[in-house]
């Protein structure tokens, strides 16, 4: 990257149609694993006006009511309007129960290292993990702020502070960088959907602007080191009233918001969707393992920025390639850091599942686990105790380079 630049990232609320699909897909994953931790499930969802389509392939002893779970999610998010409603929308399913897979029938908690080595990857993918020291969560500042704004937009709706808001919303934050460090807030955009136009009792644009500034933007930035200044460009529904929003306005699909799920395009991410997949999918859990390694590298002070790339091939247990890029910020060579993380991190499928307890988290966390990842980021989350956000290996990495 250049030393001086401006970078923008966006986030969306849980009521955005794409995010709604992600949440439904991950809620299904949770329900399967809660009943049968050894389930294999791939679930994809699409929504449009008054209709939800769910396609799923699974191997499981669980009994899951797909339509009922979808309706619960839709209602919990707040879609109770006539245009799209969890109780009245049509739900179409295409479900296929697959034959048993003996290679998936292992309990990682009882495996030896030799056993883990024998469990191969079933799909090929290159995944990326990233960390930088721009925020306390070691995330890029633009996506960190965009997520905070989206969460606040949802919070003021659910707490009835701005009761006229509908579930669908977007945020965008542009950060100006000087010498490759965040310098000032260049721009903020908030797109908030309303339940009704001003002619029917909803807010006009001036009131909406004042409400969003007072209840969303100002509270989010009050604790931030870098805040909007007099030259920051702030846009709230700049294209005019955004009435209703949601699936009645634009369709949604599982896995269409990969940048929002990861690093806001500040770093690379794989093209594979994260949501709707059980822990046996390396394209999901490998991305978590790569983030874990990158975050520990930065926490150890080995680099200000670190991107870890893992490439997997079908039939092998380990990545065929481990690459590290520190963008000129490393205190150790990139090759040296790659060798360090290969020694200290287990990137094998069963090893990742065991390290993060991925099959059992849905049963131990109230309300499920994976559905909570589906909105506001799969990485950089400090609100739900994600195991890949720990920095417990930073000391070991530092010790080897001392």
mmCIF file of C-alpha atoms in Angstrom:
data_model
loop_
_atom_site.group_PDB
_atom_site.id
_atom_site.type_symbol
_atom_site.label_atom_id
_atom_site.label_comp_id
_atom_site.label_asym_id
_atom_site.label_seq_id
_atom_site.Cartn_x
_atom_site.Cartn_y
_atom_site.Cartn_z
ATOM 1 C CA UNK A 1 0.000 0.000 0.000
ATOM 2 C CA UNK A 2 0.989 3.628 -0.382
ATOM 3 C CA UNK A 3 2.110 5.573 2.669
ATOM 4 C CA UNK A 4 -0.668 8.147 2.260
ATOM 5 C CA UNK A 5 -4.083 6.956 1.125
ATOM 6 C CA UNK A 6 -7.767 6.781 1.976
ATOM 7 C CA UNK A 7 -9.483 3.444 2.571
ATOM 8 C CA UNK A 8 -13.195 2.701 2.917
ATOM 9 C CA UNK A 9 -14.977 -0.343 4.338
ATOM 10 C CA UNK A 10 -18.657 -1.106 4.714
ATOM 11 C CA UNK A 11 -20.787 -3.141 7.082
ATOM 12 C CA UNK A 12 -24.456 -4.104 7.062
ATOM 13 C CA UNK A 13 -26.964 -4.817 9.808
ATOM 14 C CA UNK A 14 -28.375 -8.255 10.512
ATOM 15 C CA UNK A 15 -31.538 -7.312 8.627
ATOM 16 C CA UNK A 16 -29.730 -6.843 5.315
ATOM 17 C CA UNK A 17 -31.038 -9.587 2.976
ATOM 18 C CA UNK A 18 -27.594 -11.152 2.463
ATOM 19 C CA UNK A 19 -26.955 -11.190 6.203
ATOM 20 C CA UNK A 20 -30.434 -12.583 6.839
ATOM 21 C CA UNK A 21 -29.476 -15.514 4.600
ATOM 22 C CA UNK A 22 -26.168 -15.987 6.425
ATOM 23 C CA UNK A 23 -27.932 -16.025 9.794
ATOM 24 C CA UNK A 24 -30.549 -18.548 8.668
ATOM 25 C CA UNK A 25 -27.801 -20.784 7.244
ATOM 26 C CA UNK A 26 -25.716 -20.627 10.415
ATOM 27 C CA UNK A 27 -28.764 -21.097 12.658
ATOM 28 C CA UNK A 28 -29.319 -24.377 10.815
ATOM 29 C CA UNK A 29 -25.682 -25.371 11.416
ATOM 30 C CA UNK A 30 -26.156 -24.634 15.133
ATOM 31 C CA UNK A 31 -29.312 -26.754 15.382
ATOM 32 C CA UNK A 32 -27.649 -29.732 13.706
ATOM 33 C CA UNK A 33 -24.545 -29.583 15.901
ATOM 34 C CA UNK A 34 -26.538 -29.035 19.099
ATOM 35 C CA UNK A 35 -28.282 -32.363 18.555
ATOM 36 C CA UNK A 36 -25.454 -34.251 16.867
ATOM 37 C CA UNK A 37 -21.932 -32.745 17.116
ATOM 38 C CA UNK A 38 -20.760 -35.058 14.337
ATOM 39 C CA UNK A 39 -23.237 -33.703 11.793
ATOM 40 C CA UNK A 40 -22.099 -32.663 8.353
ATOM 41 C CA UNK A 41 -24.231 -29.861 6.951
ATOM 42 C CA UNK A 42 -23.972 -27.381 4.097
ATOM 43 C CA UNK A 43 -26.899 -24.945 4.051
ATOM 44 C CA UNK A 44 -27.505 -22.108 1.625
ATOM 45 C CA UNK A 45 -30.354 -19.633 1.598
ATOM 46 C CA UNK A 46 -31.857 -17.087 -0.784
ATOM 47 C CA UNK A 47 -34.572 -14.541 -0.018
ATOM 48 C CA UNK A 48 -36.719 -12.273 -2.134
ATOM 49 C CA UNK A 49 -40.159 -10.702 -1.921
ATOM 50 C CA UNK A 50 -42.267 -12.892 0.388
ATOM 51 C CA UNK A 51 -40.179 -16.017 -0.261
ATOM 52 C CA UNK A 52 -37.275 -17.909 1.302
ATOM 53 C CA UNK A 53 -35.438 -20.738 -0.465
ATOM 54 C CA UNK A 54 -33.218 -23.139 1.528
ATOM 55 C CA UNK A 55 -30.954 -25.740 -0.074
ATOM 56 C CA UNK A 56 -29.114 -28.149 2.219
ATOM 57 C CA UNK A 57 -27.080 -31.335 2.096
ATOM 58 C CA UNK A 58 -26.437 -33.146 5.352
ATOM 59 C CA UNK A 59 -25.402 -36.303 7.178
ATOM 60 C CA UNK A 60 -26.762 -36.337 10.717
ATOM 61 C CA UNK A 61 -28.736 -38.070 13.430
ATOM 62 C CA UNK A 62 -30.400 -34.725 14.206
ATOM 63 C CA UNK A 63 -33.994 -33.821 13.398
ATOM 64 C CA UNK A 64 -34.212 -30.219 12.212
ATOM 65 C CA UNK A 65 -37.315 -28.283 11.177
ATOM 66 C CA UNK A 66 -35.867 -26.080 8.434
ATOM 67 C CA UNK A 67 -38.913 -23.832 7.806
ATOM 68 C CA UNK A 68 -39.540 -23.254 11.507
ATOM 69 C CA UNK A 69 -35.937 -22.210 12.171
ATOM 70 C CA UNK A 70 -36.033 -19.826 9.223
ATOM 71 C CA UNK A 71 -39.269 -18.256 10.464
ATOM 72 C CA UNK A 72 -37.827 -17.862 13.963
ATOM 73 C CA UNK A 73 -34.762 -16.053 12.623
ATOM 74 C CA UNK A 74 -36.809 -13.744 10.387
ATOM 75 C CA UNK A 75 -39.126 -12.806 13.255
ATOM 76 C CA UNK A 76 -36.289 -12.324 15.764
ATOM 77 C CA UNK A 77 -34.507 -9.948 13.392
ATOM 78 C CA UNK A 78 -37.678 -7.896 13.219
ATOM 79 C CA UNK A 79 -39.332 -8.570 9.891
ATOM 80 C CA UNK A 80 -43.010 -8.313 10.774
ATOM 81 C CA UNK A 81 -44.108 -5.903 8.044
ATOM 82 C CA UNK A 82 -46.613 -6.823 5.386
ATOM 83 C CA UNK A 83 -43.959 -6.726 2.658
ATOM 84 C CA UNK A 84 -41.855 -9.411 4.369
ATOM 85 C CA UNK A 85 -42.958 -11.323 7.426
ATOM 86 C CA UNK A 86 -41.596 -14.375 9.209
ATOM 87 C CA UNK A 87 -45.074 -15.766 9.753
ATOM 88 C CA UNK A 88 -46.471 -15.336 6.256
ATOM 89 C CA UNK A 89 -43.544 -15.646 3.822
ATOM 90 C CA UNK A 90 -43.377 -18.773 1.669
ATOM 91 C CA UNK A 91 -40.500 -21.143 2.448
ATOM 92 C CA UNK A 92 -39.290 -23.576 -0.199
ATOM 93 C CA UNK A 93 -36.700 -26.223 0.634
ATOM 94 C CA UNK A 94 -34.473 -28.545 -1.355
ATOM 95 C CA UNK A 95 -33.010 -31.024 1.129
ATOM 96 C CA UNK A 96 -30.800 -34.032 0.499
ATOM 97 C CA UNK A 97 -29.619 -36.480 3.133
ATOM 98 C CA UNK A 98 -26.242 -37.837 2.098
ATOM 99 C CA UNK A 99 -24.912 -41.376 2.739
ATOM 100 C CA UNK A 100 -22.713 -41.886 5.832
ATOM 101 C CA UNK A 101 -19.105 -40.730 5.603
ATOM 102 C CA UNK A 102 -16.786 -42.966 7.636
ATOM 103 C CA UNK A 103 -13.906 -40.489 7.386
ATOM 104 C CA UNK A 104 -15.998 -37.844 9.160
ATOM 105 C CA UNK A 105 -16.853 -40.150 12.073
ATOM 106 C CA UNK A 106 -14.000 -39.219 14.377
ATOM 107 C CA UNK A 107 -13.902 -37.607 17.797
ATOM 108 C CA UNK A 108 -11.033 -35.149 17.633
ATOM 109 C CA UNK A 109 -10.806 -35.055 21.431
ATOM 110 C CA UNK A 110 -9.606 -38.677 21.476
ATOM 111 C CA UNK A 111 -7.197 -38.550 18.540
ATOM 112 C CA UNK A 112 -3.442 -38.888 18.748
ATOM 113 C CA UNK A 113 -1.207 -36.676 16.651
ATOM 114 C CA UNK A 114 -0.723 -39.612 14.300
ATOM 115 C CA UNK A 115 -4.498 -39.963 13.941
ATOM 116 C CA UNK A 116 -4.902 -36.261 13.132
ATOM 117 C CA UNK A 117 -2.268 -36.603 10.424
ATOM 118 C CA UNK A 118 -4.382 -39.257 8.686
ATOM 119 C CA UNK A 119 -7.518 -37.102 8.343
ATOM 120 C CA UNK A 120 -7.483 -35.481 4.898
ATOM 121 C CA UNK A 121 -9.013 -32.307 3.543
ATOM 122 C CA UNK A 122 -12.084 -32.895 1.359
ATOM 123 C CA UNK A 123 -12.024 -29.621 -0.594
ATOM 124 C CA UNK A 124 -9.343 -27.324 -1.979
ATOM 125 C CA UNK A 125 -9.089 -23.674 -1.063
ATOM 126 C CA UNK A 126 -6.707 -20.846 -0.259
ATOM 127 C CA UNK A 127 -7.650 -18.913 2.874
ATOM 128 C CA UNK A 128 -6.262 -15.729 4.381
ATOM 129 C CA UNK A 129 -5.930 -14.389 7.885
ATOM 130 C CA UNK A 130 -4.936 -10.834 8.717
ATOM 131 C CA UNK A 131 -4.141 -8.663 11.716
ATOM 132 C CA UNK A 132 -2.750 -5.165 12.242
ATOM 133 C CA UNK A 133 -2.185 -2.880 15.214
ATOM 134 C CA UNK A 134 -4.679 -0.170 14.195
ATOM 135 C CA UNK A 135 -7.240 -1.159 16.869
ATOM 136 C CA UNK A 136 -7.324 -3.005 20.186
ATOM 137 C CA UNK A 137 -8.837 -6.008 18.387
ATOM 138 C CA UNK A 138 -5.926 -5.913 15.909
ATOM 139 C CA UNK A 139 -8.305 -5.198 13.039
ATOM 140 C CA UNK A 140 -8.189 -2.544 10.289
ATOM 141 C CA UNK A 141 -9.833 0.650 11.540
ATOM 142 C CA UNK A 142 -12.330 1.148 8.643
ATOM 143 C CA UNK A 143 -14.108 -2.210 9.072
ATOM 144 C CA UNK A 144 -13.883 -1.968 12.868
ATOM 145 C CA UNK A 145 -15.734 1.361 12.823
ATOM 146 C CA UNK A 146 -18.207 0.278 10.164
ATOM 147 C CA UNK A 147 -19.175 -2.754 12.275
ATOM 148 C CA UNK A 148 -19.539 -0.602 15.389
ATOM 149 C CA UNK A 149 -21.895 1.723 13.542
ATOM 150 C CA UNK A 150 -23.967 -1.175 12.192
ATOM 151 C CA UNK A 151 -24.271 -2.762 15.622
ATOM 152 C CA UNK A 152 -25.326 0.572 17.101
ATOM 153 C CA UNK A 153 -27.878 1.084 14.336
ATOM 154 C CA UNK A 154 -29.416 -2.268 15.250
ATOM 155 C CA UNK A 155 -29.195 -1.547 18.974
ATOM 156 C CA UNK A 156 -31.135 1.725 18.856
ATOM 157 C CA UNK A 157 -33.831 -0.013 16.815
ATOM 158 C CA UNK A 158 -34.200 -2.939 19.185
ATOM 159 C CA UNK A 159 -34.143 -0.694 22.264
ATOM 160 C CA UNK A 160 -36.869 1.485 20.702
ATOM 161 C CA UNK A 161 -34.658 4.594 20.835
ATOM 162 C CA UNK A 162 -35.412 4.998 17.131
ATOM 163 C CA UNK A 163 -38.461 2.795 16.899
ATOM 164 C CA UNK A 164 -39.259 3.841 13.341
ATOM 165 C CA UNK A 165 -36.197 2.039 11.953
ATOM 166 C CA UNK A 166 -36.586 -1.172 9.966
ATOM 167 C CA UNK A 167 -34.056 -4.061 10.233
ATOM 168 C CA UNK A 168 -32.142 -3.332 7.003
ATOM 169 C CA UNK A 169 -29.235 -0.891 7.135
ATOM 170 C CA UNK A 170 -25.716 -0.165 5.878
ATOM 171 C CA UNK A 171 -22.725 1.776 7.120
ATOM 172 C CA UNK A 172 -19.490 2.863 5.488
ATOM 173 C CA UNK A 173 -16.404 4.519 6.956
ATOM 174 C CA UNK A 174 -13.522 6.095 5.053
ATOM 175 C CA UNK A 175 -10.239 6.565 6.926
ATOM 176 C CA UNK A 176 -7.401 8.780 5.738
ATOM 177 C CA UNK A 177 -3.956 7.297 6.317
ATOM 178 C CA UNK A 178 -0.663 9.174 6.700
ATOM 179 C CA UNK A 179 2.576 7.228 6.695
ATOM 180 C CA UNK A 180 0.496 4.055 6.627
ATOM 181 C CA UNK A 181 -1.252 4.895 9.916
ATOM 182 C CA UNK A 182 -4.867 6.042 10.478
ATOM 183 C CA UNK A 183 -4.826 9.825 10.580
ATOM 184 C CA UNK A 184 -8.407 11.115 10.383
ATOM 185 C CA UNK A 185 -11.971 10.108 9.544
ATOM 186 C CA UNK A 186 -12.532 11.103 5.943
ATOM 187 C CA UNK A 187 -16.193 10.104 5.587
ATOM 188 C CA UNK A 188 -19.108 8.329 7.258
ATOM 189 C CA UNK A 189 -22.195 7.008 5.509
ATOM 190 C CA UNK A 190 -25.221 5.517 7.233
ATOM 191 C CA UNK A 191 -28.111 4.085 5.219
ATOM 192 C CA UNK A 192 -31.048 3.456 7.542
ATOM 193 C CA UNK A 193 -34.277 1.944 6.287
ATOM 194 C CA UNK A 194 -37.469 3.321 7.799
ATOM 195 C CA UNK A 195 -40.759 1.578 8.401
ATOM 196 C CA UNK A 196 -42.811 4.393 6.861
ATOM 197 C CA UNK A 197 -42.365 7.592 4.802
ATOM 198 C CA UNK A 198 -42.564 11.032 6.442
ATOM 199 C CA UNK A 199 -46.009 11.553 4.867
ATOM 200 C CA UNK A 200 -47.289 8.615 6.949
ATOM 201 C CA UNK A 201 -45.671 9.658 10.226
ATOM 202 C CA UNK A 202 -42.054 8.631 9.664
ATOM 203 C CA UNK A 203 -39.140 11.058 10.072
ATOM 204 C CA UNK A 204 -38.161 13.546 7.401
ATOM 205 C CA UNK A 205 -34.519 13.581 6.300
ATOM 206 C CA UNK A 206 -33.514 16.355 8.727
ATOM 207 C CA UNK A 207 -34.949 14.528 11.710
ATOM 208 C CA UNK A 208 -33.399 11.272 10.533
ATOM 209 C CA UNK A 209 -30.003 13.008 10.204
ATOM 210 C CA UNK A 210 -30.241 14.469 13.703
ATOM 211 C CA UNK A 211 -31.431 11.172 15.193
ATOM 212 C CA UNK A 212 -28.664 9.112 13.587
ATOM 213 C CA UNK A 213 -26.003 11.633 14.565
ATOM 214 C CA UNK A 214 -27.203 11.787 18.152
ATOM 215 C CA UNK A 215 -28.037 8.137 18.755
ATOM 216 C CA UNK A 216 -25.614 6.270 16.482
ATOM 217 C CA UNK A 217 -22.590 8.176 15.198
ATOM 218 C CA UNK A 218 -21.695 10.324 18.209
ATOM 219 C CA UNK A 219 -21.952 7.474 20.765
ATOM 220 C CA UNK A 220 -19.799 5.184 18.617
ATOM 221 C CA UNK A 221 -16.967 7.679 18.277
ATOM 222 C CA UNK A 222 -16.968 9.010 21.833
ATOM 223 C CA UNK A 223 -14.394 6.402 22.940
ATOM 224 C CA UNK A 224 -12.377 6.324 19.720
ATOM 225 C CA UNK A 225 -8.932 7.913 19.481
ATOM 226 C CA UNK A 226 -9.689 9.223 15.985
ATOM 227 C CA UNK A 227 -13.022 11.034 15.656
ATOM 228 C CA UNK A 228 -14.836 12.953 12.943
ATOM 229 C CA UNK A 229 -13.590 16.517 12.493
ATOM 230 C CA UNK A 230 -15.054 19.600 10.861
ATOM 231 C CA UNK A 231 -13.967 18.342 7.435
ATOM 232 C CA UNK A 232 -15.369 14.825 7.794
ATOM 233 C CA UNK A 233 -18.051 14.187 5.192
ATOM 234 C CA UNK A 234 -21.133 12.657 6.800
ATOM 235 C CA UNK A 235 -23.949 11.200 4.695
ATOM 236 C CA UNK A 236 -27.192 9.818 6.103
ATOM 237 C CA UNK A 237 -29.546 8.353 3.500
ATOM 238 C CA UNK A 238 -27.881 10.568 0.870
ATOM 239 C CA UNK A 239 -30.100 9.177 -1.900
ATOM 240 C CA UNK A 240 -33.279 10.200 -0.112
ATOM 241 C CA UNK A 241 -35.755 8.197 1.980
ATOM 242 C CA UNK A 242 -35.082 4.461 2.159
ATOM 243 C CA UNK A 243 -38.472 3.021 3.017
ATOM 244 C CA UNK A 244 -38.883 -0.518 4.383
ATOM 245 C CA UNK A 245 -35.775 -2.116 2.818
ATOM 246 C CA UNK A 246 -35.111 -5.815 3.230
ATOM 247 C CA UNK A 247 -36.027 -8.707 0.913
ATOM 248 C CA UNK A 248 -39.057 -6.894 -0.457
ATOM 249 C CA UNK A 249 -36.668 -4.350 -2.012
ATOM 250 C CA UNK A 250 -33.587 -6.392 -2.886
ATOM 251 C CA UNK A 251 -32.851 -10.116 -2.784
ATOM 252 C CA UNK A 252 -30.289 -11.838 -0.579
ATOM 253 C CA UNK A 253 -27.981 -14.832 -0.777
ATOM 254 C CA UNK A 254 -25.735 -16.734 1.645
ATOM 255 C CA UNK A 255 -22.039 -15.923 1.352
ATOM 256 C CA UNK A 256 -22.278 -12.706 -0.634
ATOM 257 C CA UNK A 257 -20.629 -10.472 1.994
ATOM 258 C CA UNK A 258 -17.182 -12.058 2.402
ATOM 259 C CA UNK A 259 -15.382 -8.733 2.769
ATOM 260 C CA UNK A 260 -17.767 -7.643 5.530
ATOM 261 C CA UNK A 261 -17.300 -11.037 7.207
ATOM 262 C CA UNK A 262 -13.511 -10.569 7.283
ATOM 263 C CA UNK A 263 -11.363 -7.455 6.807
ATOM 264 C CA UNK A 264 -13.425 -5.017 4.788
ATOM 265 C CA UNK A 265 -11.175 -5.535 1.709
ATOM 266 C CA UNK A 266 -8.189 -4.076 3.601
ATOM 267 C CA UNK A 267 -6.702 -7.558 3.328
ATOM 268 C CA UNK A 268 -7.405 -10.445 1.003
ATOM 269 C CA UNK A 269 -10.004 -13.102 1.766
ATOM 270 C CA UNK A 270 -10.892 -16.338 0.030
ATOM 271 C CA UNK A 271 -13.824 -16.486 -2.352
ATOM 272 C CA UNK A 272 -15.560 -19.179 -0.309
ATOM 273 C CA UNK A 273 -18.528 -18.345 1.908
ATOM 274 C CA UNK A 274 -17.966 -18.753 5.639
ATOM 275 C CA UNK A 275 -21.565 -19.185 6.805
ATOM 276 C CA UNK A 276 -23.720 -22.287 6.415
ATOM 277 C CA UNK A 277 -20.912 -24.835 6.804
ATOM 278 C CA UNK A 278 -20.093 -27.307 9.556
ATOM 279 C CA UNK A 279 -16.561 -27.358 11.052
ATOM 280 C CA UNK A 280 -15.369 -30.098 8.686
ATOM 281 C CA UNK A 281 -15.174 -27.497 5.909
ATOM 282 C CA UNK A 282 -11.593 -26.233 5.776
ATOM 283 C CA UNK A 283 -12.667 -23.171 3.754
ATOM 284 C CA UNK A 284 -14.450 -21.996 6.909
ATOM 285 C CA UNK A 285 -12.264 -23.142 9.797
ATOM 286 C CA UNK A 286 -9.004 -22.592 7.915
ATOM 287 C CA UNK A 287 -9.851 -18.890 7.697
ATOM 288 C CA UNK A 288 -10.232 -18.833 11.489
ATOM 289 C CA UNK A 289 -6.901 -20.610 11.983
ATOM 290 C CA UNK A 290 -5.152 -18.162 9.655
ATOM 291 C CA UNK A 291 -6.595 -15.192 11.605
ATOM 292 C CA UNK A 292 -5.423 -16.805 14.873
ATOM 293 C CA UNK A 293 -1.868 -17.071 13.570
ATOM 294 C CA UNK A 294 -1.786 -13.555 12.109
ATOM 295 C CA UNK A 295 -3.181 -11.997 15.290
ATOM 296 C CA UNK A 296 -0.602 -13.695 17.474
ATOM 297 C CA UNK A 297 2.200 -12.523 15.198
ATOM 298 C CA UNK A 298 1.076 -8.903 15.579
ATOM 299 C CA UNK A 299 0.395 -9.304 19.311
ATOM 300 C CA UNK A 300 3.940 -10.625 19.701
ATOM 301 C CA UNK A 301 5.299 -7.458 18.108
ATOM 302 C CA UNK A 302 6.846 -9.318 15.195
ATOM 303 C CA UNK A 303 5.060 -7.058 12.694
ATOM 304 C CA UNK A 304 2.608 -4.156 12.583
ATOM 305 C CA UNK A 305 0.625 -5.922 9.861
ATOM 306 C CA UNK A 306 0.544 -9.628 9.022
ATOM 307 C CA UNK A 307 -1.313 -11.602 6.391
ATOM 308 C CA UNK A 308 -1.179 -15.398 6.592
ATOM 309 C CA UNK A 309 -2.054 -17.436 3.502
ATOM 310 C CA UNK A 310 -2.871 -21.152 3.768
ATOM 311 C CA UNK A 311 -3.394 -23.267 0.645
ATOM 312 C CA UNK A 312 -5.083 -26.657 0.984
ATOM 313 C CA UNK A 313 -5.424 -29.529 -1.488
ATOM 314 C CA UNK A 314 -7.841 -32.453 -1.450
ATOM 315 C CA UNK A 315 -6.507 -35.621 0.168
ATOM 316 C CA UNK A 316 -3.799 -33.982 2.305
ATOM 317 C CA UNK A 317 -3.996 -33.153 6.007
ATOM 318 C CA UNK A 318 -1.684 -30.129 6.035
ATOM 319 C CA UNK A 319 -1.628 -26.987 3.896
ATOM 320 C CA UNK A 320 0.558 -27.390 0.836
ATOM 321 C CA UNK A 321 1.709 -23.789 1.290
ATOM 322 C CA UNK A 322 2.048 -21.379 4.211
ATOM 323 C CA UNK A 323 2.912 -17.842 3.161
ATOM 324 C CA UNK A 324 3.345 -14.690 5.244
ATOM 325 C CA UNK A 325 3.297 -11.061 4.103
ATOM 326 C CA UNK A 326 4.095 -8.263 6.571
ATOM 327 C CA UNK A 327 4.096 -5.415 4.030
ATOM 328 C CA UNK A 328 7.502 -4.163 5.130
ATOM 329 C CA UNK A 329 6.498 -3.900 8.802
ATOM 330 C CA UNK A 330 8.140 -7.096 10.078
ATOM 331 C CA UNK A 331 10.883 -7.170 12.713
ATOM 332 C CA UNK A 332 11.628 -10.675 11.444
ATOM 333 C CA UNK A 333 11.708 -11.809 7.825
ATOM 334 C CA UNK A 334 8.447 -13.044 6.338
ATOM 335 C CA UNK A 335 10.056 -16.434 5.769
ATOM 336 C CA UNK A 336 11.141 -16.540 9.406
ATOM 337 C CA UNK A 337 7.626 -15.734 10.624
ATOM 338 C CA UNK A 338 6.174 -18.409 8.326
ATOM 339 C CA UNK A 339 8.541 -20.971 9.850
ATOM 340 C CA UNK A 340 7.574 -19.828 13.359
ATOM 341 C CA UNK A 341 3.849 -20.187 12.834
ATOM 342 C CA UNK A 342 4.287 -23.569 11.152
ATOM 343 C CA UNK A 343 5.985 -24.776 14.348
ATOM 344 C CA UNK A 344 3.518 -23.232 16.795
ATOM 345 C CA UNK A 345 0.135 -23.562 15.051
ATOM 346 C CA UNK A 346 -1.734 -26.664 13.950
ATOM 347 C CA UNK A 347 -3.337 -26.032 10.544
ATOM 348 C CA UNK A 348 -4.608 -29.584 10.080
ATOM 349 C CA UNK A 349 -8.376 -29.952 9.916
ATOM 350 C CA UNK A 350 -8.887 -32.126 13.004
ATOM 351 C CA UNK A 351 -6.299 -30.089 14.885
ATOM 352 C CA UNK A 352 -8.187 -26.853 14.194
ATOM 353 C CA UNK A 353 -11.517 -28.408 15.199
ATOM 354 C CA UNK A 354 -10.003 -29.639 18.468
ATOM 355 C CA UNK A 355 -8.120 -26.423 19.251
ATOM 356 C CA UNK A 356 -11.245 -24.279 18.877
ATOM 357 C CA UNK A 357 -13.808 -26.864 20.113
ATOM 358 C CA UNK A 358 -15.818 -26.109 16.976
ATOM 359 C CA UNK A 359 -18.237 -29.034 17.118
ATOM 360 C CA UNK A 360 -19.365 -28.339 20.687
ATOM 361 C CA UNK A 361 -19.555 -24.537 20.916
ATOM 362 C CA UNK A 362 -23.183 -24.428 19.636
ATOM 363 C CA UNK A 363 -24.230 -26.517 22.663
ATOM 364 C CA UNK A 364 -22.278 -24.512 25.227
ATOM 365 C CA UNK A 365 -23.240 -20.989 24.152
ATOM 366 C CA UNK A 366 -26.793 -19.816 24.737
ATOM 367 C CA UNK A 367 -28.656 -19.086 21.545
ATOM 368 C CA UNK A 368 -26.159 -20.987 19.420
ATOM 369 C CA UNK A 369 -22.708 -20.036 18.253
ATOM 370 C CA UNK A 370 -22.412 -19.881 14.481
ATOM 371 C CA UNK A 371 -25.446 -17.645 13.941
ATOM 372 C CA UNK A 372 -23.717 -15.019 16.114
ATOM 373 C CA UNK A 373 -20.797 -14.999 13.690
ATOM 374 C CA UNK A 374 -23.030 -14.420 10.694
ATOM 375 C CA UNK A 375 -23.383 -10.663 11.266
ATOM 376 C CA UNK A 376 -20.781 -8.046 12.267
ATOM 377 C CA UNK A 377 -17.793 -10.194 11.360
ATOM 378 C CA UNK A 378 -16.400 -13.696 11.796
ATOM 379 C CA UNK A 379 -13.085 -12.202 12.954
ATOM 380 C CA UNK A 380 -12.128 -9.298 15.188
ATOM 381 C CA UNK A 381 -15.090 -9.959 17.481
ATOM 382 C CA UNK A 382 -14.420 -9.236 21.141
ATOM 383 C CA UNK A 383 -18.014 -9.742 22.307
ATOM 384 C CA UNK A 384 -18.452 -13.529 22.165
ATOM 385 C CA UNK A 385 -15.102 -14.998 23.235
ATOM 386 C CA UNK A 386 -13.942 -16.404 19.915
ATOM 387 C CA UNK A 387 -11.090 -18.893 20.417
ATOM 388 C CA UNK A 388 -9.255 -17.653 17.306
ATOM 389 C CA UNK A 389 -9.135 -14.151 18.777
ATOM 390 C CA UNK A 390 -6.907 -15.264 21.658
ATOM 391 C CA UNK A 391 -3.287 -14.104 21.709
ATOM 392 C CA UNK A 392 -2.102 -16.954 23.911
ATOM 393 C CA UNK A 393 0.777 -17.911 21.615
ATOM 394 C CA UNK A 394 2.300 -14.444 21.328
ATOM 395 C CA UNK A 395 4.692 -15.099 24.217
ATOM 396 C CA UNK A 396 6.016 -18.285 22.617
ATOM 397 C CA UNK A 397 6.565 -16.481 19.320
ATOM 398 C CA UNK A 398 8.388 -13.650 21.088
ATOM 399 C CA UNK A 399 10.528 -16.112 23.029
ATOM 400 C CA UNK A 400 11.883 -17.704 19.872
ATOM 401 C CA UNK A 401 12.962 -14.356 18.421
ATOM 402 C CA UNK A 402 14.410 -12.845 21.610
#
